[in-house]
Short mmCIF file of C-alpha atoms and ligand atoms in Angstrom, two decimals:
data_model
loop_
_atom_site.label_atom_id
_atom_site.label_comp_id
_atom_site.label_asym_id
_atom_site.label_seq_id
_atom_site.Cartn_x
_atom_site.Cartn_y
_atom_site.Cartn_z
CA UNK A 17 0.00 0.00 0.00
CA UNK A 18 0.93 3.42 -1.21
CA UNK A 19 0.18 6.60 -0.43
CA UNK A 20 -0.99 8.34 -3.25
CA UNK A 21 -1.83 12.69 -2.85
CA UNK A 22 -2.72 14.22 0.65
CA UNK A 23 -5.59 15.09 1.14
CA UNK A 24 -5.24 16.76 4.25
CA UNK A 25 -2.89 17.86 6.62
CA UNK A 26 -4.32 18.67 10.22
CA UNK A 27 -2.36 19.94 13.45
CA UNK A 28 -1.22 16.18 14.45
CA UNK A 29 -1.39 13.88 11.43
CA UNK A 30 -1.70 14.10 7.60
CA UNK A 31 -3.97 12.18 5.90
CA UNK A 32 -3.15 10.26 2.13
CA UNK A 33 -5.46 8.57 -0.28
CA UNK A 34 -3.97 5.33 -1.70
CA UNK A 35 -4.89 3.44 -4.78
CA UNK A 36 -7.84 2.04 -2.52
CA UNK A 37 -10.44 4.59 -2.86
CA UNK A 38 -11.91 3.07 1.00
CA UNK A 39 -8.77 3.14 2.36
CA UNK A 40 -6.58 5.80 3.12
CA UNK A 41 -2.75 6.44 5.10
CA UNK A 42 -2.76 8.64 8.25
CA UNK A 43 0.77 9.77 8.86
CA UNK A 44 1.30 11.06 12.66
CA UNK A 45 3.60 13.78 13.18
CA UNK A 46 5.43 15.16 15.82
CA UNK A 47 3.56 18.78 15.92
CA UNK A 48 1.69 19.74 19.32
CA UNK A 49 -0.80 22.35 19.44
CA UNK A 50 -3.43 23.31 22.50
CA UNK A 51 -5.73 25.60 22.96
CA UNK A 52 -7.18 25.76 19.75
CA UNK A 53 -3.86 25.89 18.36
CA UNK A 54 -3.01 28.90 20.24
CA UNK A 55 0.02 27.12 21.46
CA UNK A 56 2.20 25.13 19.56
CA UNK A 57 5.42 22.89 20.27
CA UNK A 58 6.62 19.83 18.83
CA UNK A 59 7.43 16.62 20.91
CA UNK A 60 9.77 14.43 19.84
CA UNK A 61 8.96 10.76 19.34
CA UNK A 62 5.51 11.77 19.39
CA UNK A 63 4.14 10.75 16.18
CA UNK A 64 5.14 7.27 16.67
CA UNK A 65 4.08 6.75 20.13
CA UNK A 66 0.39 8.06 19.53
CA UNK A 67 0.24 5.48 15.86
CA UNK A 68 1.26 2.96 18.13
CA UNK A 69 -0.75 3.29 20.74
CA UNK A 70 -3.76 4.09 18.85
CA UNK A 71 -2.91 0.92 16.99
CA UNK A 72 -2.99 -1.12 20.30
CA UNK A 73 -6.25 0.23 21.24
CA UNK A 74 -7.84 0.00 18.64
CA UNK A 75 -6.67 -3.96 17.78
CA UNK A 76 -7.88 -4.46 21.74
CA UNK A 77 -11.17 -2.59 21.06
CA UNK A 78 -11.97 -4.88 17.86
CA UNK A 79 -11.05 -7.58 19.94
CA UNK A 80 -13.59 -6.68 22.25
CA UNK A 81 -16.27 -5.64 19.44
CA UNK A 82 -15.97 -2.33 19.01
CA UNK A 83 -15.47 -1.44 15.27
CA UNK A 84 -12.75 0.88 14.26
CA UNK A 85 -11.11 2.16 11.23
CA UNK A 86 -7.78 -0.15 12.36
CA UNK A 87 -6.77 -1.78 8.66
CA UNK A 88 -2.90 -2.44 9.21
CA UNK A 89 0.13 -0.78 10.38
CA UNK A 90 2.63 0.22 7.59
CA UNK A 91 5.39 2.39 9.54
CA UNK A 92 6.13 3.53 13.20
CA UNK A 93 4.38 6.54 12.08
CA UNK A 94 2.12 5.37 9.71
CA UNK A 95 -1.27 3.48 9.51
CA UNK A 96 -3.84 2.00 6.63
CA UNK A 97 -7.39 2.79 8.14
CA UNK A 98 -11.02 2.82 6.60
CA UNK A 99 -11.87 5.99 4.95
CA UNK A 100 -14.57 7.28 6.48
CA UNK A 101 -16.85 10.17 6.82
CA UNK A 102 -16.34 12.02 9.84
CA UNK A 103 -19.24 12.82 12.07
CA UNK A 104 -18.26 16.14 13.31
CA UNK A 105 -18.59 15.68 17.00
CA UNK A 106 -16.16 15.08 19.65
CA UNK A 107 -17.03 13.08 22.45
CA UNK A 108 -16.06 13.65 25.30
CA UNK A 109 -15.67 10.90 28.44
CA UNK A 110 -14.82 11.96 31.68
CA UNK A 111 -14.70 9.17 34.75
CA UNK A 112 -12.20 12.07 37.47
CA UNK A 113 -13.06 16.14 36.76
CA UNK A 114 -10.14 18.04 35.36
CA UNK A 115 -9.56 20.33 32.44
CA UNK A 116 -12.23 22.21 31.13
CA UNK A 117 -14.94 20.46 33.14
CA UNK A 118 -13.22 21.43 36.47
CA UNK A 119 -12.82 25.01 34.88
CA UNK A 120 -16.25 25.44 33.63
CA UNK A 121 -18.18 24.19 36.60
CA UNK A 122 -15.55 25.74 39.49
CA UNK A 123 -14.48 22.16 40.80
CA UNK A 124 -10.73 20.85 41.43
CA UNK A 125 -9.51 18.30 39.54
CA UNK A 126 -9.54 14.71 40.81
CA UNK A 127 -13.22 14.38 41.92
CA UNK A 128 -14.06 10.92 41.09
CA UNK A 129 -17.43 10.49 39.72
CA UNK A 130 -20.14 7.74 40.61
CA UNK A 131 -20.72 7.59 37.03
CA UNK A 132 -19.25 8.34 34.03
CA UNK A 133 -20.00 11.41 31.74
CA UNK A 134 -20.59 12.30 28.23
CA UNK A 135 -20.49 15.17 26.50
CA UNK A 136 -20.21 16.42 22.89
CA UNK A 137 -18.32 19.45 20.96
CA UNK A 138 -19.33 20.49 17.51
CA UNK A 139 -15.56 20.04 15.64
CA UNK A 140 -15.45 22.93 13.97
CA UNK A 141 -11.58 24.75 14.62
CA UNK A 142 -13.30 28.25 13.62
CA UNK A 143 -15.76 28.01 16.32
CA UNK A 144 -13.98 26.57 18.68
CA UNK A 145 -15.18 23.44 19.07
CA UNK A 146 -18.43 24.79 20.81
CA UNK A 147 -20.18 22.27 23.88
CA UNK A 148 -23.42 21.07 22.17
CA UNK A 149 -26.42 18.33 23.13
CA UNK A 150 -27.59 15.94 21.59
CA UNK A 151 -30.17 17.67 20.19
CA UNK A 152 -28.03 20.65 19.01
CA UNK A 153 -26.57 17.73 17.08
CA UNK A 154 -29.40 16.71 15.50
CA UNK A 155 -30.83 20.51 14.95
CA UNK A 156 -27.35 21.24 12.81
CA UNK A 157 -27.82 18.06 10.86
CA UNK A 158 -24.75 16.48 12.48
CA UNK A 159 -25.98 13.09 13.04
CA UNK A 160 -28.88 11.11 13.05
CA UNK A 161 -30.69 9.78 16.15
CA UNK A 162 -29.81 6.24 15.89
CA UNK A 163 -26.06 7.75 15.17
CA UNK A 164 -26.00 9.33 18.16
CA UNK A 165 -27.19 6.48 20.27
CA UNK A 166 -24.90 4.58 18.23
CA UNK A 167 -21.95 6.58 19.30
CA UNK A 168 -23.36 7.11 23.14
CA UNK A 169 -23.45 3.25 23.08
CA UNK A 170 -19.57 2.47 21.87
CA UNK A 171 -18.41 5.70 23.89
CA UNK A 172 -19.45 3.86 27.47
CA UNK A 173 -18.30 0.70 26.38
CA UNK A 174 -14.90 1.86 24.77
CA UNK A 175 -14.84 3.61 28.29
CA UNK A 176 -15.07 0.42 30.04
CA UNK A 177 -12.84 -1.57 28.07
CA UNK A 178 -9.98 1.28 28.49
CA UNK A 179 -10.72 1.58 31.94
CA UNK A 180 -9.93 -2.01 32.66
CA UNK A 181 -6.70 -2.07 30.61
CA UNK A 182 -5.36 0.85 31.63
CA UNK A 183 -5.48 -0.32 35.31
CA UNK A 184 -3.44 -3.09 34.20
CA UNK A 185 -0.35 -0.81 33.64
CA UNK A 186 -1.07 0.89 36.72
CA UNK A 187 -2.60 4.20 35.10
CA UNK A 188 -5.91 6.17 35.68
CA UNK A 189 -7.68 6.68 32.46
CA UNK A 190 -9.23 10.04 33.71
CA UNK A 191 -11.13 11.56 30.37
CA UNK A 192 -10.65 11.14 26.94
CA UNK A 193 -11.87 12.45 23.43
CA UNK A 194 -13.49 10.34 20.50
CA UNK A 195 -14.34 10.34 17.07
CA UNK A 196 -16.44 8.20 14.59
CA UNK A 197 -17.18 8.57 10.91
CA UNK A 198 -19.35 6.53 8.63
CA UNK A 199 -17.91 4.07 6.81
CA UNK A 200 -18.77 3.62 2.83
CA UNK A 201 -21.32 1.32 3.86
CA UNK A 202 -22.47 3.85 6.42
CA UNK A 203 -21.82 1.98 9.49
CA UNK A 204 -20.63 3.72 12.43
CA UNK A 205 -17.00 2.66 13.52
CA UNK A 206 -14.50 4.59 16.08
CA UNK A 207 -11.73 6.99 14.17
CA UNK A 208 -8.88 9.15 14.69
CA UNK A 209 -6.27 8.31 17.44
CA UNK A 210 -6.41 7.11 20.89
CA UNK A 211 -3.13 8.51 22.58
CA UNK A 212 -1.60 10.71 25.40
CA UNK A 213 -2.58 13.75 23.30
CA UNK A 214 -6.99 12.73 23.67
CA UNK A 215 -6.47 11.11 26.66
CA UNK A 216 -5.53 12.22 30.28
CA UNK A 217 -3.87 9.41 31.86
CA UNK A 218 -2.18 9.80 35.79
CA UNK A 219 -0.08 7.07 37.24
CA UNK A 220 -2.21 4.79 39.72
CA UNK A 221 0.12 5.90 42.41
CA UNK A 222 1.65 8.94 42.40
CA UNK A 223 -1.29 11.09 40.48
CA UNK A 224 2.05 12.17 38.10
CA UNK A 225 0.40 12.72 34.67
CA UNK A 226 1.48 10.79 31.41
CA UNK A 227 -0.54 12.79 29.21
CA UNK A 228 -0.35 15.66 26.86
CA UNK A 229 -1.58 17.66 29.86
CA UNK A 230 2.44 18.67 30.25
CA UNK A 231 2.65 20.29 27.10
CA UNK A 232 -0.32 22.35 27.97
CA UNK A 233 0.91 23.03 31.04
CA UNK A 234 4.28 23.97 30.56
CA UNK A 235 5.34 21.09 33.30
CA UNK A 236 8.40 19.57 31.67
CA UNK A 237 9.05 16.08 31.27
CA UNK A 238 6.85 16.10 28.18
CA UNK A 239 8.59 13.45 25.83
CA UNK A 240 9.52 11.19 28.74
CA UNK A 241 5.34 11.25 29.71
CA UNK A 242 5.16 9.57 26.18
CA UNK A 243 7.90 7.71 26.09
CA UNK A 244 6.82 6.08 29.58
CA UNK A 245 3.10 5.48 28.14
CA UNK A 246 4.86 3.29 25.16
CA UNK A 247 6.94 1.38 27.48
CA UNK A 248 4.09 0.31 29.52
CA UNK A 249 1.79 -0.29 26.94
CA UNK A 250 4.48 -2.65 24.52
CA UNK A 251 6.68 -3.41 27.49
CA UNK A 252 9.94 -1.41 25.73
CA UNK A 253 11.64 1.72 24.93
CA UNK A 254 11.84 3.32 21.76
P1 LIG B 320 -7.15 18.22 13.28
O1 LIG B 320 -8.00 18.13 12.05
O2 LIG B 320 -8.00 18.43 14.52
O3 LIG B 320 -6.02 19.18 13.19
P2 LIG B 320 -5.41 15.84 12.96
O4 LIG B 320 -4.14 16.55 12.72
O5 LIG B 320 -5.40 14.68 13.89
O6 LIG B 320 -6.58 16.76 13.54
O7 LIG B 320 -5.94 15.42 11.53
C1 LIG B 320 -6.47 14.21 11.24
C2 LIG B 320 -7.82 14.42 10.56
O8 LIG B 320 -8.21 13.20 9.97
C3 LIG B 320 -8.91 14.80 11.56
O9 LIG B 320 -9.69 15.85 11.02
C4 LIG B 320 -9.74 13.53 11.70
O10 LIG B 320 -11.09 13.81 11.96
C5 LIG B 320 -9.56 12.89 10.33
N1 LIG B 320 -9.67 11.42 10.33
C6 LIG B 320 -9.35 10.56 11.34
N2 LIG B 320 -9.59 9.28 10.98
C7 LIG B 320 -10.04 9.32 9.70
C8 LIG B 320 -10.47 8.32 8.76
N3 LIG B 320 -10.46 7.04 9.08
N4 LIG B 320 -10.90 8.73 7.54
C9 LIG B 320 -10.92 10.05 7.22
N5 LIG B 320 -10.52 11.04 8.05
C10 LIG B 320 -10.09 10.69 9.27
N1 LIG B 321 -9.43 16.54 24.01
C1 LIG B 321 -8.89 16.29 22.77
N2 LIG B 321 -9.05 17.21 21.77
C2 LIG B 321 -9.73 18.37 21.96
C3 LIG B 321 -10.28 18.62 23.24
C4 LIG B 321 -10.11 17.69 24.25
O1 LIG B 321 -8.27 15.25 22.56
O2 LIG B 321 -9.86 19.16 21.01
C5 LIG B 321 -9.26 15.56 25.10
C6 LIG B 321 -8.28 16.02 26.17
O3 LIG B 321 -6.99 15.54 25.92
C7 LIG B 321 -8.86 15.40 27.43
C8 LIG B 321 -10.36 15.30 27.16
O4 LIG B 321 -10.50 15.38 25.75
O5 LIG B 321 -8.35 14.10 27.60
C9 LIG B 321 -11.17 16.37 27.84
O6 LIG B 321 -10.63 17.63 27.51
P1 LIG B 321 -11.23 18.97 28.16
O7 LIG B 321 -12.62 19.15 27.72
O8 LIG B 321 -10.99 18.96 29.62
O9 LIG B 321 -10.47 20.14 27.43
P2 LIG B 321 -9.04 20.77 27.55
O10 LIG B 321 -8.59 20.71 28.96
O11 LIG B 321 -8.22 19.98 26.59
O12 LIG B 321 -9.31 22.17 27.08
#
C-alpha cells in the first residue's frame, strides 16, 4: 500500500489517499498544538508513540467488538485505516473532573465520579469546538438519532474496556476524546487516534500525569510522559 496525494494535513497527522479509494494512510507527526492551536510545540517521538498506541487500542477494542477504522500498520508513524466520513462531533468521556470540566463548573480536579459522563463538541476549529447536546446535534444536521445512540453506546463501552486495561499498567484513564465517521457502507465505527494527546492518563500511584496535559501546562518532562506510556503499553523503549 501506497500513499498516493494528501488530502489533508491537520495539526497532528496528515492524511493520504492510496490506490484504494476506502482506504486511506494517516501519517502522525510530531507537531503539538493546545488551545485551539493557540500554542504550539513539537514533541519528539511523538508521532510514533500516539500510531502505536492508537494501533494497540484500537486492535484491543476490535477484539472486544468495538469497530474501528484499524486496517494495518505500515510504519512507526504510519497506519492503513477505513476511509470514512467524519461525524463532526467530539465526544467527550470523563470518569475524574479536570480540564475544562473542572474550569467550567468551578471544581478541582480529581473528583471521582459515581458515574461516568458524556459530552459532545461540535468540531469545527473556527468556532472553537463549541459544547453542544444531543439535540443541538441533531438541529445542525450532524448526526442522526440512531447515530447518536450509536456513538453514546460504543463511547461507554470503549470507556469500560480502556478503563480495565489501563489499570493493568497501573494508570488512571481520567477523560478522553473520540471520534467516529461513517464508513462507505455507512456503518458507524471509532476513528482518529487514541493517545496521550486525547487522553488524560495519571499514574495509579503517584497522580504524576502521562498525558499531553504537560505540554499544555508547561510542566516539563513532556517526551519522557510519552515515552513512559509506550513502554508500559508494549513493554519497551523506543
Ligand atoms: P485536526 O484536524 O483536529 O487538526 P489531525 O491533525 O489529527 O486533527 O488530523 C487528522 C484528521 O483526519 C482529523 O480531522 C480527523 O477527523 C480525520 N480522520 C481521522 N480518521 C479518519 C479516517 N479514518 N478517515 C478520514 N478522516 C479521518
Ligand atoms: N481533548 C482532545 N481534543 C480536543 C479537546 C479535548 O483530545 O480538542 C481531550 C483532552 O486531551 C482530554 C479530554 O478530551 O483528555 C477532555 O478535555 P477537556 O474538555 O478537559 O479540554 P481541555 O482541557 O483539553 O481544554
Amino acid at each position: 500500500m501506497k500513499k498516493c496525494e494528501m488530502l489533508y494535513e491537520g495539526k497532528a497527522k496528515k492524511v493520504y489517499a492510496t490506490e484504494d479509494e476506502n482506504l486511506v494512510i494517516v501519517d502522525y507527526k510530531d507537531d503539538a498544538t493546545a488551545f485551539n492551536g493557540e500554542k504550539k510545540g513539537t514533541i519528539a517521538g511523538k508521532g510514533v508513540v500516539n500510531n502505536v498506541m492508537s494501533n494497540h487500542m484500537f486492535q484491543l477494542l476490535e477484539k472486544q467488538g468495538v469497530p474501528t477504522h484499524f486496517v494495518e500498520q505500515l510504519s512507526e508513524r504510519e497506519t492503513v485505516v477505513k476511509k470514512v466520513q467524519i461525524v463532526p462531533l467530539e465526544v467527550i468521556i470523563r470518569n475524574i473532573s479536570a480540564g475544562s470540566f473542572a474550569k467550567r463548573y468551578g471544581v478541582e480536579e480529581g473528583i471521582v465520579f459515581s458515574q461516568p459522563t458524556i459530552e459532545f463538541s461540535y468540531k469545527n476549529d473556527e468556532l472553537g469546538d463549541p459544547l453542544i447536546n444531543s439535540y443541538h446535534a441533531l438541529a445542525l444536521g450532524l448526526a442522526t438519532q440512531e447515530e447518536i445512540d450509536k456513538i453514546k453506546e460504543m463511547s461507554f463501552k470503549i470507556n469500560e474496556v480502556m478503563k480495565k486495561y489501563f489499570d493493568t499498567l497501573n494508570v488512571i484513564l481520567v477523560d478522553f476524546k473520540l471520534e467516529f465517521g461513517k464508513t462507505a457502507d455507512g456503518t458507524v465505527v471509532l476513528a482518529d487516534e487514541i493517545s496521550p494527546d486525547t487522553c488524560r492518563l495519571w499514574d495509579k500511584d503517584t497522580k504524576e500525569k502521562l498525558d499531553k496535559d504537560r505540554f499544555r501546562r508547561d510542566m516539563g518532562g513532556v517526551e519522557e510522559a510519552y515515552q513512559e506510556m509506550f513502554r508500559r503499553l508494549l513493554g519497551e523503549t523506543l
